[in-house]
Amino acid sequence: MDEAVGQALAVILPIGALVLSLHFLQWRQNVAMENRMREDREESERRLRAEIKASEERLNDKIDAVEERLEGEIRAVEERLTGEIKAVEERLNDKIDTVEERLNDKIDAVEERLNDKIDTVEERLNDKIDAVEERLNDKIDAVEERLASRIDRTDDKVDVLIGEVGLVKGALIGVSAEVTPRESVPTG
């Protein structure tokens, strides 16, 4: 078995060394490529920064020129619009005054009509309330009369029952006296 292990090691060790060598070569190539890429990237970044700075300067010059031109145009438009706004405000205020007068007249007319209708409705409601109150009072009186009549009849029935209870009580007392146990005779 030692011989087999020795033969296996003889085969595996050169393969392992070959694999390690390949990995080392690959690593060195990767490191070299990363260094070149970093240098290229740094150079690209320097060139890009320079281009961006030059572009920013040109853009700032253009922006300044456009801003100056726009400010002049804005002032001119603002002056023209201010005049137009004042004229429109005056026309609007005149129209608003006219509309307010018409609305106030209409509101007064509507208010008067509503007050008339409210008065009419109040009169009708008062009439209906009076009629309902009268009917309720009539019904209450009728119910009170019926209750009084029932109470009278109930009183009459109670009086009759009291009389009958008195008779039954008297009869029971008489029966009780007859049934009272006689003295017992001693047996002996």
Coordinates of C-alpha atoms in Angstrom, one line a residue:
M1 CA 0.0 0.0 0.0
D2 CA 2.9 2.4 0.6
E3 CA 4.0 1.8 -2.9
A4 CA 0.5 2.8 -4.2
V5 CA 0.6 5.9 -2.0
G6 CA 4.0 6.7 -3.3
Q7 CA 2.9 6.3 -7.0
A8 CA -0.2 8.4 -6.3
L9 CA 1.9 11.1 -4.8
A10 CA 4.4 11.0 -7.7
V11 CA 1.5 11.7 -10.0
I12 CA -0.4 14.2 -7.8
L13 CA 2.5 16.4 -6.8
P14 CA 3.6 17.4 -10.3
I15 CA -0.1 18.1 -11.2
G16 CA -0.5 20.2 -8.0
A17 CA 2.7 22.1 -8.8
L18 CA 1.4 22.7 -12.3
V19 CA -2.0 23.9 -11.0
L20 CA -0.3 26.2 -8.5
S21 CA 2.0 27.6 -11.2
L22 CA -1.0 28.2 -13.4
H23 CA -2.8 30.0 -10.6
F24 CA 0.3 32.1 -9.8
L25 CA 0.6 33.1 -13.5
Q26 CA -3.1 33.9 -13.7
W27 CA -2.7 36.0 -10.5
R28 CA 0.2 37.9 -11.9
Q29 CA -1.6 38.6 -15.1
N30 CA -4.7 39.8 -13.1
V31 CA -2.5 42.1 -11.0
A32 CA -0.8 43.5 -14.1
M33 CA -4.1 44.0 -15.8
E34 CA -5.6 45.7 -12.7
N35 CA -2.6 48.0 -12.6
R36 CA -3.0 48.9 -16.3
M37 CA -6.8 49.4 -15.8
R38 CA -6.2 51.6 -12.7
E39 CA -3.7 53.7 -14.7
D40 CA -6.0 54.0 -17.7
R41 CA -8.9 54.9 -15.4
E42 CA -6.9 57.6 -13.6
E43 CA -5.8 59.0 -16.9
S44 CA -9.4 58.9 -18.2
E45 CA -10.6 60.6 -15.0
R46 CA -8.0 63.4 -15.4
R47 CA -9.0 64.0 -19.0
L48 CA -12.7 63.9 -18.1
R49 CA -12.2 66.3 -15.2
A50 CA -10.4 68.7 -17.5
E51 CA -13.1 68.4 -20.2
I52 CA -15.9 68.9 -17.5
K53 CA -14.1 72.0 -16.1
A54 CA -13.8 73.5 -19.6
S55 CA -17.4 72.6 -20.4
E56 CA -18.6 74.2 -17.1
E57 CA -16.7 77.4 -17.9
R58 CA -18.2 77.6 -21.4
L59 CA -21.7 76.7 -20.0
N60 CA -21.4 79.3 -17.2
D61 CA -20.5 82.0 -19.8
K62 CA -23.5 81.0 -21.9
I63 CA -25.7 81.0 -18.8
D64 CA -24.6 84.4 -17.8
A65 CA -25.3 85.8 -21.2
V66 CA -28.7 84.1 -21.3
E67 CA -29.5 85.4 -17.8
E68 CA -28.7 89.0 -18.7
R69 CA -30.8 88.8 -21.8
L70 CA -33.7 87.1 -19.9
E71 CA -33.6 89.7 -17.2
G72 CA -34.0 92.5 -19.7
E73 CA -36.9 90.7 -21.4
I74 CA -38.5 89.9 -18.0
R75 CA -38.3 93.6 -17.0
A76 CA -40.0 94.6 -20.3
V77 CA -42.7 92.0 -20.0
E78 CA -43.2 92.8 -16.3
E79 CA -43.8 96.5 -17.1
R80 CA -46.2 95.7 -19.9
L81 CA -48.1 93.2 -17.7
T82 CA -48.3 95.6 -14.8
G83 CA -50.1 98.1 -17.0
E84 CA -52.5 95.5 -18.4
I85 CA -53.1 94.1 -14.9
K86 CA -54.1 97.5 -13.6
A87 CA -56.5 98.0 -16.5
V88 CA -58.1 94.6 -15.9
E89 CA -58.4 95.2 -12.2
E90 CA -60.3 98.4 -12.8
R91 CA -62.7 96.7 -15.2
L92 CA -63.1 93.8 -12.8
N93 CA -63.8 96.1 -9.9
D94 CA -66.5 97.9 -11.9
K95 CA -68.1 94.6 -12.9
I96 CA -67.9 93.3 -9.3
D97 CA -69.6 96.4 -8.0
T98 CA -72.4 96.0 -10.6
V99 CA -72.8 92.3 -9.8
E100 CA -72.9 93.1 -6.0
E101 CA -75.7 95.6 -6.5
R102 CA -77.7 93.2 -8.5
L103 CA -77.1 90.4 -6.1
N104 CA -78.1 92.5 -3.1
D105 CA -81.3 93.5 -4.9
K106 CA -82.1 89.8 -5.7
I107 CA -81.2 88.7 -2.1
D108 CA -83.6 91.3 -0.7
A109 CA -86.4 90.1 -3.0
V110 CA -85.7 86.5 -2.2
E111 CA -85.5 87.3 1.6
E112 CA -88.9 89.1 1.4
R113 CA -90.5 86.1 -0.5
L114 CA -89.0 83.7 2.0
N115 CA -90.3 85.7 5.0
D116 CA -93.8 85.7 3.5
K117 CA -93.6 81.9 2.9
I118 CA -92.3 81.4 6.4
D119 CA -95.1 83.4 7.9
T120 CA -97.7 81.4 5.8
V121 CA -96.1 78.1 6.9
E122 CA -96.0 79.2 10.5
E123 CA -99.8 80.1 10.4
R124 CA -100.6 76.7 8.8
L125 CA -98.4 74.9 11.4
N126 CA -100.1 76.8 14.2
D127 CA -103.5 75.9 12.8
K128 CA -102.5 72.2 12.5
I129 CA -101.0 72.2 16.0
D130 CA -104.1 73.7 17.4
A131 CA -106.3 71.1 15.6
V132 CA -104.0 68.2 16.8
E133 CA -104.0 69.6 20.3
E134 CA -107.8 69.7 20.3
R135 CA -108.1 66.2 19.0
L136 CA -105.5 65.0 21.6
N137 CA -107.4 66.7 24.4
D138 CA -110.7 65.1 23.2
K139 CA -109.0 61.7 23.1
I140 CA -107.5 62.3 26.6
D141 CA -110.9 63.3 27.9
A142 CA -112.5 60.2 26.4
V143 CA -109.8 57.9 27.8
E144 CA -110.2 59.6 31.2
E145 CA -114.0 59.0 31.1
R146 CA -113.5 55.4 30.2
L147 CA -110.9 54.9 32.9
A148 CA -113.2 56.6 35.5
S149 CA -116.1 54.3 34.4
R150 CA -113.8 51.2 34.6
I151 CA -112.6 52.3 38.0
D152 CA -116.2 52.8 39.2
R153 CA -117.1 49.3 37.9
T154 CA -114.0 47.9 39.5
D155 CA -114.9 49.5 42.8
D156 CA -118.4 48.0 42.6
K157 CA -116.9 44.6 41.9
V158 CA -114.5 45.0 44.8
D159 CA -117.4 46.0 47.1
V160 CA -119.3 42.9 46.0
L161 CA -116.3 40.7 46.5
I162 CA -115.7 42.1 49.9
G163 CA -119.3 41.4 50.8
E164 CA -118.9 37.8 49.5
V165 CA -115.6 37.4 51.4
G166 CA -117.4 38.6 54.6
L167 CA -120.2 36.0 54.0
V168 CA -117.7 33.3 53.4
K169 CA -115.7 34.3 56.4
G170 CA -118.9 34.3 58.6
A171 CA -119.9 30.9 57.2
L172 CA -116.4 29.6 57.9
I173 CA -116.5 30.9 61.5
G174 CA -119.9 29.1 62.0
V175 CA -118.6 25.9 60.5
S176 CA -115.5 26.2 62.6
A177 CA -117.5 26.6 65.8
E178 CA -119.5 23.4 64.9
V179 CA -116.4 21.5 64.1
T180 CA -114.4 22.5 67.1
P181 CA -113.2 19.4 68.8
R182 CA -115.1 18.3 71.8
E183 CA -113.3 17.4 74.9
S184 CA -111.9 14.0 74.6
V185 CA -113.3 11.4 76.9
P186 CA -110.6 9.6 78.8
T187 CA -110.4 6.0 78.0
G188 CA -109.3 3.9 80.6

